Every structure is written in C-alpha cells, then in structure tokens.
C-alpha cells in the first residue's frame, strides 16, 4: 500500500515540474518523441510534428499504430491477461462484473469481427448510443481495432440531438442498448434511436441492439440485429478481427459538443497524439501506476469518460471502474467511497457538482469516515471550476489531495492541472493550477495582446496545440478555423475567461460565449433559444444560465409572446419546458420559462443577457449606458422575484 501523497495543506510544493513544462515548449520534438516510447507502434515516429500539415500542424505524421492493440492486446501479451481490465459496478441494476484483459481482448476481437462482417472498415463511422455498461466499451474498442471512427452519444439527449449526430457522422452501423437506467426511471433508448433514424436523411445499414431485461426493444426487420445472439453465433463460428494499423493522424473518434449556434461541433480526436498525451498523463498528472485501479465517475458520453474511463487507464495497463450509478441516491452519498474501498481505487476523478451533491447529503462527512480509505491517494475534479468550499470540505473529509484541473472536449486531456506524479505543487483553492506540457497559455485582451498577471481576459493557447487536442472538426476545417483560430491569429481561443497569477496558476472564471455549464454538462443557450423561438406563441426569447447551488448553473428562459396571444401563460411556460426536454433532452435540465412583456436591449437591439444574469444571481449591476429602456431591467427583476430568484 502506498503512503498518501503530499498532504492537502502542504505549501512546500516542488520545482520538479516547471523544467518539464519548459522543456516541452523549448523542444517539443524531443519531449513528445520521448513520451511516445510508452506505446507500441507499428511504424515508430521518426519525427513528432509536421508544422506544414493540417490547420496548425499534425502530430506523429509518419507513424502508424493501433489504439486497441495498445489499450488491450499488448497488455495480454505482456502478462496482464488475468488482471482485471474493467470492474463494472451497477447499483441501478444490482450487477457487478469483472472483465480481465484476456476476456476483454476476446470480446473486442469478436465484436470487431461482427462489425467487419457488417461492412465496417477503416475510416467508417459507428455511432454508439449506450449507457455505462461493458458492451459500450467493447464497442468503442472494437471500432478502434478496425480503425473505424466511433461517435458515442450521451443517453440524456433527445432523439433530435441523436439525429443531428447521425446525419453529421453518417455511420455505417449503430451500436445501441435497449435502455438506460436512471435512478428514478428506465429510459428506453430504442424508440429514441428509431425516431432519430427516421428523422435523419442518413440511414445506417445495420443496428446491433443489446437487449437489457429492464426494457426489451422491438427490432426492425432487415436492419436491427440482437447483440447477444449475434455475438453467440460469432463466437461459435470463431469469428474475430485483428488490430488494423492506422496512421497516427487518423481519427479515433468524433465527439459532439455544444457549439454557440446550437449545431453541435464534431470534435475529431486523432489516434497517435491522443494515445501519447494520455499515456503521459497517467503517471505524471494522476500519479497512477500500471496495475492500479483508476475510477472516473463520469459518463462515456463525455470527453472525460472517453479519456479516463476508457482509453487512458487501459493504455496504461490499469484497471478501470465502470460505474453505472450516481454519486448520491444509489443508494446514498457514500457510493463513490464504497466503490473506492471495494475495488482498492488509487485515484478518483469526478465533477465538482457531484461533490456538492455528496456534501449536501453528508455535510459532516460521516459516510466518508465510515470507509477505510487508506489505499486511496487523490481526488481529481473537472468539468467546471471546483468551488473552494467544496474542495476544502473534501480535503478535510478525505485528508488527501483534492485537485482541480481544467479541460475541454476539444483538448481531450487537461490544459492545466497539478502534476501530482511529477511533484505536487501547492494547492490554491479556486485555481486549476499550471499548464500541462505543450500548452503555451496566455491571457489576452480584446486586441490579442497578452495581459499582465492577475488581469482577467480570454485564455488562449499558442499554436500548435499539444498532442491529444483536436486537429479539426468533423467535415469542417473551415468551421474549426472560424471557431477557434481566427479571433487571435496564432492562438487557439478557449472561449474561457480567466486569470493567470504571478506563480503561473490559472483560474478559469467562465465562458466568453453562450455556453453554460449545468451539473458539469456543457450546453448551448443558443440551442435552447432556437427551440423556444420555434413555439408558435413566442415572438422572441433569451436563455441565460443562472447560479445554482448544486448544479453550478441552471438554464432560465425569458420569452415575449406574440401580440394577440391570450392563452394561459403558465400553460405556455409548461409547453416550453416540455419542448426543450423533447428536442434537446432531459440533460438540459431546463425547468424555468418566464413570460415577460419585453426583453432588455441595447439601442442597437442586442439583448442584455449579462445584466439579466447579474440580476438573477443577485449580484450588483448597473444600467448599461447603451440600454434602450432602463425600466425593462426592473421588470425582469420583478418577474424573477416572483419565482423567488435574485433580489
Ligand atoms: N440518460 C438519460 N437521462 C439522463 C442521463 C442519462 N445518461 N443522465 C442524466 N439524465 C437525466 C436525469 O435523470 C435528469 O432527469 P430528470 O429531469 O427527469 O430528473 C436530467 O437528465 C438532468 O440530470 P442531471 O443534471 O445530471 O441531474 P440529476 O439530478 O439527475 O443528478 C448530479 C445530479 C449532480 C448527481 C449529476 O448531475 C452528476 O453526477 N453530475 C456529474 C456530471 C459529470 O460527471 N460530468 C462529466 C464532467 S467530469
Ligand atoms: P466540456 O467540453 O464539456 O468538457 O466543457 C468544457 C468547459 O467546462 C470549459 O471550457 C470550461 O468552461 C469548463 N470547465 C471544465 N473544467 C473546468 C475547471 N476545472 N475549471 C473551470 N472551468 C472548467
């Protein structure tokens, strides 16, 4: 058993990391070629970076490898066959299952053989619409084995969102489960999948459907196949597929994330750079060794799940915990600690919102104290800024380092964090600590000029981005350039605002665009406005994120009705709430629609969302000089007060 890492109240820190970061910027070739040695390559890279390729250069341009071989097969070959690769723990179904590396290889090889028979080849896309069950991981790895590109869609999205992703990715095959299970209800996935395929102009050739006993689905003749039967037949016939080497620059997956327009962005992840960056992060950022147990309590529908439930732990020869449950209510706020103790977890990664939910139910940390967490070393948080109160609570409760680190779907791994494995730096509550290797970070003013320490601005990353980060958006190099590279030439615009202090610590304070963060889920207010605006009674609308003690933010929609509409406004508001759930999904957590007489605007017609947010959050606000009619802000304040908000 390892001793706990530096105690959380340490202010000693170490300088071990800073020269490493400096070296990654001064000699990226040397740094990343060295990091690449952690992997098995079919053709080893002779160089790390080609500045002439792609939008800003490409990593490992002349190398080939296979991600599934690196995550699975090579560990079996190196003697880890009997080690647990996946520990599936599902309090919502009362199921536990251990899958060894050898068993994982066999399952993945069989499924890859089936996909191959269904016509899936290198470069083809496969959409995966599945909950947190082992077969979802088999599906992702089977795609990687063939060099096919998976695109996992989170279960909390509505059919319309799934349809948008099917249309954009144009998958040959869809892998789906019949249902997901939320603590309060069963979520039948198959009707959503059928509706999405009906709505999309793209029709997948086949769907492989895993029947779960909680809600079995009807199969569409000629298109759908029963997963279990197909796998059983394939095993009996000895069908399997080997790993197909791909270029390091070939896509491993597409993951859709909220964009400002409401049309999601298909973030492309390349294979080689991603595997190298994740492999570097496991020992150096998370301080985890091969053979140890890593528990990321996120969801495979999000980037954190792709990277730290699936690829990073497996690439590093760890055991990954696949937890189909919630931090609270399945059955209680001790759930994550129960899992940590039961499986000997070394490192846990979750979202601050989960910690807040736990703290709310177990404020005195009595459940934490009831578990022997002596083998547990550190807690990492990401998805939103870790609020200092929750971090301090967790530090006291756990007596372990509690580390905030900053991420985006686009980057695939942490932009800034505390490199515990290299040497933990002093923790500053509220800060995500220092940039990770390859990230050359600055805070810029509106003109793109770097700002001095402790001055708020937009956080930008000097190009090139390090390995692991997106090279482009699926099917749209132009949207990639427009979205990220044009605001500040030579830089990637993170669309996050923040400050860097004199010690180089980064504090991320919020988005500069219309993205909001609800319970660690990234959502576009523009997307919600499009749904509200489509209601026949709505003339105009504005959606803002307002402060929420548990979820960080919750969306709130203000609508102005068309003149002449005389229907009951409460009924219209209920319809609006229902329409967001129907079009975007329950994950939007949209519960608050307010009809107002007018929206506050500038004289040029721009809606004053920032001031509305301040009013809703009960913050001090001033009347903007450009406002058209100042009385409207008071009206907004009154209608919020009517719902017990702001004031
Ligand atoms: N499939 C279907 N529905 C889902 C879903 C899924 N995979 N995930 C969430 N939902 C539903 C929920 O059931 C809920 O529905 P409801 O309106 O009928 O209650 C709705 O979407 C909103 O979910 P959420 O915002 O997650 O709230 P919650 O009350 O269910 O749970 C937390 C609150 C804090 C426990 C939960 O949000 C959580 O664990 N968050 C961590 C997020 C995370 O790990 N993010 C990744 C970044 S690291
Ligand atoms: P996603 O792409 O869903 O991972 O969301 C990325 C966004 O979440 C970032 O742009 C930030 O706004 C926010 N975010 C994630 N992690 C942090 C963090 N540690 N601190 C502050 N904001 C964060």
XYZ file of N, CA and C in Angstrom, residues 252-460:
627
model
N -9.610 8.646 -34.311
C -10.020 7.542 -33.441
C -11.506 7.680 -33.128
N -11.915 8.915 -32.889
C -13.342 9.139 -32.625
C -13.748 10.564 -32.960
N -15.078 10.729 -33.030
C -15.686 12.063 -33.121
C -16.543 12.189 -31.865
N -16.444 13.303 -31.190
C -17.307 13.533 -30.026
C -17.961 14.893 -30.200
N -19.281 14.872 -30.242
C -20.016 16.118 -30.474
C -20.156 16.889 -29.172
N -19.966 18.190 -29.269
C -20.107 19.039 -28.091
C -20.839 20.308 -28.481
N -21.382 20.986 -27.461
C -22.191 22.164 -27.750
C -21.370 23.245 -28.436
N -21.940 23.796 -29.472
C -21.332 24.947 -30.133
C -22.205 26.155 -29.893
N -21.755 27.312 -30.308
C -22.526 28.513 -30.000
C -23.807 28.598 -30.836
N -23.836 27.982 -31.991
C -25.007 28.131 -32.850
C -26.135 27.171 -32.497
N -25.856 26.198 -31.639
C -26.860 25.175 -31.381
C -26.575 23.939 -32.222
N -25.842 24.098 -33.349
C -25.435 22.912 -34.112
C -24.170 22.381 -33.446
N -24.208 21.142 -32.934
C -23.035 20.672 -32.193
C -21.796 20.574 -33.076
N -20.651 20.704 -32.417
C -19.378 20.601 -33.138
C -18.856 19.173 -33.012
N -18.457 18.581 -34.111
C -17.895 17.229 -34.089
C -16.392 17.298 -33.856
N -16.009 17.229 -32.596
C -14.580 17.301 -32.266
C -13.902 16.002 -32.723
N -12.867 16.146 -33.544
C -12.144 14.986 -34.061
C -10.939 14.712 -33.156
N -10.767 13.454 -32.793
C -9.605 13.073 -31.984
C -8.710 12.193 -32.829
N -7.468 12.572 -32.996
C -6.589 11.685 -33.766
C -6.056 10.573 -32.864
N -5.418 9.583 -33.484
C -5.077 8.370 -32.728
C -3.750 8.503 -31.981
N -2.681 8.846 -32.693
C -1.346 8.781 -32.089
C -1.134 9.831 -31.007
N -1.428 11.074 -31.335
C -1.208 12.156 -30.381
C -2.005 11.942 -29.105
N -3.234 11.474 -29.269
C -4.121 11.236 -28.112
C -3.538 10.149 -27.203
N -3.129 9.030 -27.828
C -2.583 7.934 -27.011
C -1.316 8.393 -26.280
N -0.503 9.212 -26.944
C 0.738 9.678 -26.313
C 0.410 10.609 -25.140
N -0.488 11.563 -25.365
C -0.809 12.533 -24.309
C -1.424 11.825 -23.096
N -2.365 10.904 -23.347
C -2.999 10.206 -22.227
C -1.979 9.360 -21.473
N -1.078 8.710 -22.234
C -0.071 7.867 -21.577
C 0.838 8.717 -20.697
N 1.168 9.933 -21.164
C 1.996 10.823 -20.333
C 1.245 11.195 -19.054
N -0.051 11.435 -19.193
C -0.808 11.982 -18.060
C -0.960 10.997 -16.904
N -1.034 9.713 -17.192
C -1.373 8.765 -16.114
C -0.330 8.755 -14.994
N 0.965 8.564 -15.295
C 1.925 8.610 -14.184
C 2.233 10.032 -13.714
N 2.250 10.980 -14.646
C 2.789 12.308 -14.309
C 1.766 13.266 -13.723
N 0.542 13.229 -14.247
C -0.500 14.099 -13.699
C -1.244 13.390 -12.561
N -1.673 12.147 -12.829
C -2.532 11.458 -11.847
C -1.755 10.585 -10.860
N -0.475 10.366 -11.137
C 0.364 9.568 -10.241
C -0.176 8.144 -10.081
N -0.495 7.520 -11.188
C -1.034 6.163 -11.148
C -0.090 5.233 -11.903
N 0.063 4.019 -11.352
C 0.973 3.047 -11.974
C 0.187 1.946 -12.667
N 0.805 1.299 -13.661
C 0.148 0.146 -14.274
C -0.223 -0.860 -13.187
N -1.395 -1.481 -13.342
C -1.847 -2.468 -12.358
C -2.725 -1.861 -11.277
N -2.689 -0.541 -11.112
C -3.525 0.091 -10.087
C -4.946 0.349 -10.629
N -5.843 0.669 -9.697
C -7.257 0.847 -10.070
C -7.577 2.335 -10.163
N -8.155 2.724 -11.289
C -8.496 4.121 -11.566
C -10.019 4.205 -11.712
N -10.603 5.190 -11.068
C -12.071 5.302 -11.072
C -12.469 6.700 -11.512
N -12.995 6.787 -12.722
C -13.502 8.060 -13.215
C -15.026 7.961 -13.222
N -15.666 8.743 -12.322
C -17.122 8.661 -12.166
C -17.796 9.669 -13.083
N -17.535 9.547 -14.366
C -18.180 10.424 -15.341
C -19.090 9.539 -16.189
N -19.202 9.824 -17.453
C -20.037 9.011 -18.342
C -19.294 8.918 -19.672
N -19.389 7.760 -20.320
C -18.669 7.604 -21.586
C -19.204 8.523 -22.673
N -20.338 9.185 -22.413
C -20.872 10.145 -23.386
C -20.104 11.455 -23.395
N -19.261 11.673 -22.401
C -18.488 12.922 -22.308
C -17.017 12.658 -22.561
N -16.276 13.720 -22.823
C -14.855 13.552 -23.134
C -14.096 12.949 -21.965
N -14.457 13.363 -20.748
C -13.756 12.832 -19.577
C -13.912 11.309 -19.527
N -15.089 10.833 -19.898
C -15.318 9.394 -19.929
C -14.509 8.715 -21.018
N -14.461 9.306 -22.211
C -13.640 8.723 -23.280
C -12.201 8.562 -22.799
N -11.687 9.661 -22.216
C -10.261 9.660 -21.903
C -9.936 8.870 -20.642
N -10.767 9.037 -19.568
C -10.322 8.468 -18.293
C -11.204 7.359 -17.737
N -12.282 6.985 -18.452
C -12.914 5.703 -18.130
C -12.337 4.653 -19.080
N -12.110 5.059 -20.332
C -11.739 4.066 -21.334
C -10.241 4.117 -21.667
N -9.833 5.111 -22.439
C -8.526 4.981 -23.086
C -7.322 5.095 -22.141
N -7.271 6.137 -21.303
C -6.039 6.326 -20.519
C -5.771 5.175 -19.553
N -6.766 4.766 -18.733
C -6.458 3.666 -17.809
C -6.026 2.402 -18.548
N -6.682 2.101 -19.663
C -6.341 0.869 -20.370
C -4.989 1.003 -21.078
N -4.728 2.149 -21.674
C -3.411 2.327 -22.318
C -2.289 2.134 -21.299
N -2.577 2.516 -20.047
C -1.546 2.476 -19.012
C -1.518 1.136 -18.269
N -2.360 0.194 -18.664
C -2.374 -1.125 -18.003
C -3.009 -1.093 -16.624
N -3.901 -0.118 -16.395
C -4.608 -0.037 -15.115
C -5.908 -0.837 -15.199
N -6.592 -0.909 -14.077
C -7.957 -1.431 -14.043
C -8.880 -0.229 -13.981
N -9.876 -0.189 -14.856
C -10.795 0.949 -14.837
C -12.124 0.527 -14.222
N -12.713 1.421 -13.416
C -14.026 1.147 -12.828
C -15.089 1.776 -13.722
N -16.066 0.964 -14.092
C -17.195 1.437 -14.901
C -18.409 1.436 -13.988
N -18.820 2.631 -13.578
C -19.831 2.762 -12.520
C -21.143 3.269 -13.106
N -22.157 2.427 -13.101
C -23.469 2.827 -13.615
C -24.344 3.222 -12.428
N -24.105 4.422 -11.944
C -24.840 4.906 -10.779
C -24.574 6.384 -10.611
N -25.069 6.941 -9.540
C -24.909 8.376 -9.278
C -24.090 8.554 -8.010
N -23.573 9.758 -7.801
C -22.829 9.987 -6.559
C -23.722 9.994 -5.318
N -25.002 10.291 -5.508
C -25.952 10.259 -4.383
C -27.195 9.483 -4.820
N -27.845 8.867 -3.871
C -29.134 8.236 -4.180
C -29.021 6.819 -4.701
N -27.817 6.323 -4.950
C -27.671 4.926 -5.405
C -26.710 4.174 -4.492
N -26.929 3.898 -3.258
C -28.148 4.287 -2.547
C -27.987 5.577 -1.742
N -26.729 6.020 -1.545
C -26.554 7.178 -0.659
C -25.300 7.950 -1.057
N -24.973 8.957 -0.280
C -23.850 9.830 -0.609
C -22.489 9.194 -0.311
N -22.504 7.922 0.116
C -21.233 7.221 0.330
C -20.869 6.352 -0.867
N -21.659 6.435 -1.956
C -21.493 5.495 -3.071
C -20.071 5.509 -3.653
N -19.522 6.704 -3.890
C -18.193 6.749 -4.512
C -17.134 6.188 -3.569
N -17.310 6.440 -2.260
C -16.320 5.926 -1.294
C -16.459 4.419 -1.182
N -17.694 3.917 -1.249
C -17.909 2.461 -1.220
C -17.162 1.798 -2.388
N -17.306 2.382 -3.580
C -16.634 1.809 -4.754
C -15.115 1.901 -4.583
N -14.651 3.049 -4.085
C -13.206 3.243 -3.923
C -12.612 2.180 -3.001
N -13.320 1.879 -1.916
C -12.798 0.897 -0.958
C -12.946 -0.522 -1.508
N -14.106 -0.799 -2.088
C -14.366 -2.169 -2.555
C -13.347 -2.616 -3.608
N -12.908 -1.684 -4.448
C -12.014 -2.079 -5.540
C -10.575 -1.607 -5.355
N -10.283 -1.000 -4.231
C -8.899 -0.554 -3.999
C -8.492 0.545 -4.951
N -9.386 1.516 -5.131
C -9.131 2.605 -6.081
C -7.975 3.480 -5.586
N -7.022 3.766 -6.478
C -5.904 4.647 -6.119
C -6.268 6.104 -6.365
N -7.011 6.347 -7.449
C -7.281 7.726 -7.865
C -8.726 7.820 -8.347
N -9.434 8.827 -7.862
C -10.835 9.044 -8.255
C -10.948 10.386 -8.962
N -11.725 10.399 -10.020
C -11.918 11.601 -10.829
C -13.421 11.812 -10.944
N -13.910 12.969 -10.485
C -15.342 13.251 -10.625
C -15.554 14.739 -10.867
N -16.799 15.167 -10.895
C -17.105 16.574 -11.184
C -17.439 17.304 -9.882
N -17.121 18.587 -9.787
C -17.450 19.339 -8.575
C -18.930 19.241 -8.208
N -19.805 19.190 -9.210
C -21.237 19.114 -8.916
C -21.564 17.829 -8.150
N -20.850 16.758 -8.465
C -21.053 15.501 -7.740
C -20.612 15.670 -6.288
N -19.503 16.367 -6.103
C -19.010 16.611 -4.744
C -20.004 17.468 -3.953
N -20.583 18.460 -4.636
C -21.571 19.307 -3.946
C -22.799 18.485 -3.539
N -23.194 17.563 -4.435
C -24.353 16.710 -4.116
C -24.035 15.833 -2.904
N -22.808 15.318 -2.858
C -22.398 14.462 -1.731
C -22.368 15.286 -0.442
N -21.781 16.487 -0.551
C -21.645 17.359 0.621
C -23.027 17.734 1.173
N -23.969 17.944 0.256
C -25.325 18.334 0.683
C -25.972 17.217 1.517
N -25.772 15.962 1.054
C -26.406 14.832 1.751
C -25.618 14.369 2.969
N -24.317 14.649 2.977
C -23.464 14.149 4.061
C -22.553 15.283 4.532
N -23.168 16.374 5.035
C -22.360 17.573 5.304
C -21.234 17.332 6.298
N -21.457 16.424 7.241
C -20.410 16.204 8.239
C -19.468 15.067 7.859
N -19.574 14.621 6.618
C -18.682 13.588 6.069
C -18.686 12.320 6.906
N -19.863 11.999 7.482
C -19.922 10.789 8.313
C -19.817 9.525 7.462
N -20.384 9.585 6.248
C -20.282 8.404 5.378
C -18.837 8.196 4.928
N -18.143 9.304 4.644
C -16.729 9.183 4.251
C -15.976 8.475 5.371
N -16.228 8.932 6.612
C -15.486 8.400 7.759
C -15.776 6.917 7.990
N -16.925 6.446 7.480
C -17.266 5.044 7.731
C -16.506 4.077 6.813
N -15.747 4.605 5.872
C -14.974 3.742 4.969
C -13.482 3.857 5.264
N -12.775 2.754 5.114
C -11.320 2.762 5.293
C -10.683 3.125 3.950
N -10.360 4.384 3.801
C -9.844 4.870 2.515
C -8.314 4.922 2.502
N -7.676 4.062 3.288
C -6.217 4.188 3.419
C -5.486 3.936 2.092
N -6.091 3.170 1.182
C -5.405 2.894 -0.083
C -5.650 3.957 -1.150
N -6.491 4.906 -0.808
C -6.911 5.906 -1.786
C -5.986 7.120 -1.699
N -5.491 7.615 -2.874
C -4.446 8.642 -2.799
C -4.873 10.047 -3.195
N -5.767 10.164 -4.180
C -6.090 11.539 -4.600
C -7.443 11.599 -5.301
N -8.029 12.795 -5.223
C -9.314 13.069 -5.879
C -9.088 14.184 -6.892
N -9.422 13.931 -8.135
C -9.319 14.953 -9.184
C -10.724 15.416 -9.578
N -10.840 16.712 -9.842
C -12.131 17.300 -10.203
C -12.009 18.055 -11.517
N -13.024 17.957 -12.367
C -13.065 18.762 -13.599
C -14.486 18.813 -14.119
N -14.680 19.654 -15.113
C -15.995 19.807 -15.736
C -16.536 21.205 -15.522
N -16.109 21.840 -14.440
C -16.471 23.215 -14.103
C -15.453 23.629 -13.038
N -15.422 24.889 -12.708
C -14.482 25.326 -11.678
C -14.845 24.667 -10.343
N -13.840 24.108 -9.681
C -14.087 23.499 -8.373
C -14.187 24.618 -7.347
N -15.375 24.782 -6.775
C -15.560 25.889 -5.834
C -14.765 25.618 -4.557
N -14.092 26.650 -4.027
C -13.200 26.457 -2.882
C -13.872 25.789 -1.690
N -15.150 26.065 -1.425
C -15.820 25.451 -0.270
C -15.856 23.928 -0.394
N -16.215 23.475 -1.602
C -16.316 22.019 -1.790
C -14.944 21.369 -1.731
N -13.934 22.044 -2.286
C -12.583 21.481 -2.244
C -12.126 21.373 -0.786
N -12.361 22.440 -0.025
C -11.926 22.431 1.379
C -12.657 21.337 2.161
N -13.960 21.182 1.867
C -14.740 20.128 2.540
C -14.131 18.750 2.233
N -13.823 18.519 0.949
C -13.295 17.207 0.557
C -11.893 16.979 1.131
N -11.095 18.020 1.184
C -9.756 17.869 1.774
C -9.860 17.458 3.246
N -10.781 18.115 3.959
C -10.947 17.777 5.385
C -11.483 16.353 5.527
N -12.459 16.031 4.683
C -13.114 14.729 4.819
C -12.175 13.585 4.451
N -11.372 13.793 3.409
C -10.575 12.694 2.869
C -9.137 12.683 3.376
N -8.647 13.845 3.787
C -7.243 14.004 4.154
C -6.331 13.532 3.011
N -6.712 13.917 1.833
C -5.952 13.568 0.622
C -5.935 14.800 -0.283
N -4.982 14.860 -1.239
C -5.019 15.963 -2.197
C -6.315 15.964 -3.001
N -6.887 17.141 -3.149
C -8.090 17.315 -3.975
C -7.688 18.309 -5.065
N -7.668 17.836 -6.291
C -7.014 18.560 -7.371
C -8.022 18.999 -8.429
N -8.138 20.300 -8.620
C -8.959 20.817 -9.720
C -8.091 20.798 -10.987
N -8.667 20.404 -12.089
C -7.938 20.554 -13.366
C -8.913 20.912 -14.472
N -8.397 21.676 -15.421
C -9.247 22.341 -16.424
C -9.124 21.658 -17.781
N -10.245 21.453 -18.389
C -10.426 20.620 -19.572
C -11.374 21.226 -20.574
N -11.302 20.768 -21.766
C -12.386 20.978 -22.742
C -12.523 19.709 -23.591
N -13.697 19.490 -24.127
C -13.867 18.373 -25.064
C -12.812 18.486 -26.162
N -12.554 19.694 -26.587
C -11.621 19.935 -27.686
C -10.210 19.448 -27.371
N -9.797 19.569 -26.102
C -8.390 19.269 -25.797
C -8.163 17.790 -25.494
N -9.196 17.090 -25.011
C -9.061 15.648 -24.786
C -8.356 15.282 -23.499
N -7.599 16.197 -22.946
C -6.948 15.972 -21.648
C -6.738 17.345 -21.016
N -6.202 17.349 -19.797
C -6.160 18.589 -19.038
C -5.276 19.644 -19.699
N -5.783 20.868 -19.723
C -4.984 22.010 -20.172
C -4.114 22.475 -19.001
N -4.727 22.507 -17.827
C -3.981 22.902 -16.630
C -4.354 21.959 -15.501
N -3.400 21.690 -14.648
C -3.647 20.800 -13.516
C -2.455 20.809 -12.592
N -2.540 19.997 -11.564
C -1.442 19.912 -10.604
C -0.753 18.562 -10.822
N 0.482 18.562 -11.315
C 1.120 17.303 -11.721
C 1.587 16.493 -10.519
N 0.659 15.813 -9.904
C 0.930 15.112 -8.647
C 2.034 14.066 -8.816
N 2.052 13.418 -9.988
C 3.046 12.360 -10.194
C 4.462 12.882 -10.306
N 4.606 14.070 -10.842
C 5.942 14.646 -11.020
C 6.406 15.283 -9.711
N 5.469 15.874 -9.008
C 5.783 16.588 -7.769
C 4.672 17.596 -7.556
N 3.893 17.362 -6.511
C 2.691 18.180 -6.340
C 3.044 19.624 -5.997
N 2.443 20.535 -6.693
C 2.620 21.954 -6.403
C 1.627 22.363 -5.317
N 1.889 23.447 -4.598
C 0.930 23.862 -3.575
C -0.445 24.101 -4.196
N -1.467 23.687 -3.479
C -2.841 23.874 -3.967
C -3.294 25.296 -3.645
N -3.862 25.956 -4.649
C -4.516 27.245 -4.376
C -5.989 27.043 -4.700
N -6.811 27.127 -3.695
C -8.243 26.872 -3.917
C -8.822 27.829 -4.955
N -9.573 27.273 -5.895
C -10.199 28.100 -6.924
C -9.399 28.118 -8.215
N -8.139 27.680 -8.147
C -7.290 27.679 -9.346
C -7.115 26.255 -9.862
N -7.025 26.127 -11.191
C -6.782 24.816 -11.814
C -5.285 24.528 -11.919
N -4.469 25.310 -11.237
C -3.007 25.122 -11.160
C -2.314 25.524 -12.470
N -1.357 24.746 -12.946
C -0.456 25.245 -14.007
C -0.663 24.504 -15.330
N -0.224 25.111 -16.443
C -0.422 24.446 -17.735
C 0.331 23.120 -17.822
N -0.292 22.176 -18.470
C 0.328 20.871 -18.721
C 1.315 20.993 -19.894
N 2.172 19.975 -20.091
C 3.177 20.072 -21.150
C 2.570 20.399 -22.509
N 3.253 21.228 -23.235
C 2.828 21.564 -24.591
C 1.816 22.676 -24.659
N 1.215 23.026 -23.531
C 0.248 24.127 -23.520
C 0.990 25.427 -23.194
N 1.051 26.303 -24.197
C 1.685 27.614 -24.030
C 0.546 28.608 -23.875
N 0.259 28.947 -22.629
C -1.009 29.603 -22.302
C -0.799 31.073 -21.973
N -1.724 31.912 -22.417
C -1.675 33.330 -22.040
C -3.090 33.859 -21.903
N -3.210 34.945 -21.153
C -4.491 35.649 -21.047
C -4.388 36.865 -21.959
N -5.327 36.980 -22.893
C -5.242 38.034 -23.908
C -6.336 39.075 -23.709
N -6.011 40.310 -24.118
C -7.067 41.331 -24.141
C -7.827 41.231 -25.473
N -8.781 42.129 -25.692
C -9.622 42.009 -26.889
C -8.830 42.137 -28.170
N -7.695 42.838 -28.099
C -6.870 43.013 -29.296
C -5.877 41.867 -29.475
N -5.896 40.912 -28.552
C -4.983 39.776 -28.674
C -3.639 40.017 -28.026
N -3.546 41.028 -27.181
C -2.272 41.336 -26.517
C -2.242 40.615 -25.164
N -1.111 39.889 -24.871
C -1.024 39.222 -23.567
C -1.112 40.221 -22.417
N -1.903 39.853 -21.422
C -2.133 40.736 -20.279
C -1.179 40.381 -19.132
N -0.893 41.329 -18.252
C -0.023 41.029 -17.104
C -0.726 40.099 -16.110
N 0.046 39.518 -15.171
C -0.550 38.611 -14.181
C -1.734 39.251 -13.465
N -2.650 38.387 -13.050
C -3.816 38.780 -12.252
C -4.785 39.698 -12.985
N -4.716 39.717 -14.304
C -5.642 40.545 -15.076
C -6.553 39.617 -15.871
N -7.843 39.875 -15.764
C -8.800 38.985 -16.426
C -8.875 39.241 -17.934
N -8.927 38.173 -18.690
C -9.083 38.261 -20.140
C -9.479 36.893 -20.673
N -9.352 36.741 -21.992
C -9.652 35.429 -22.587
C -8.407 34.559 -22.533
N -8.586 33.315 -22.124
C -7.429 32.413 -22.078
C -7.235 31.825 -23.476
N -5.998 31.951 -23.970
C -5.685 31.439 -25.311
C -4.461 30.536 -25.220
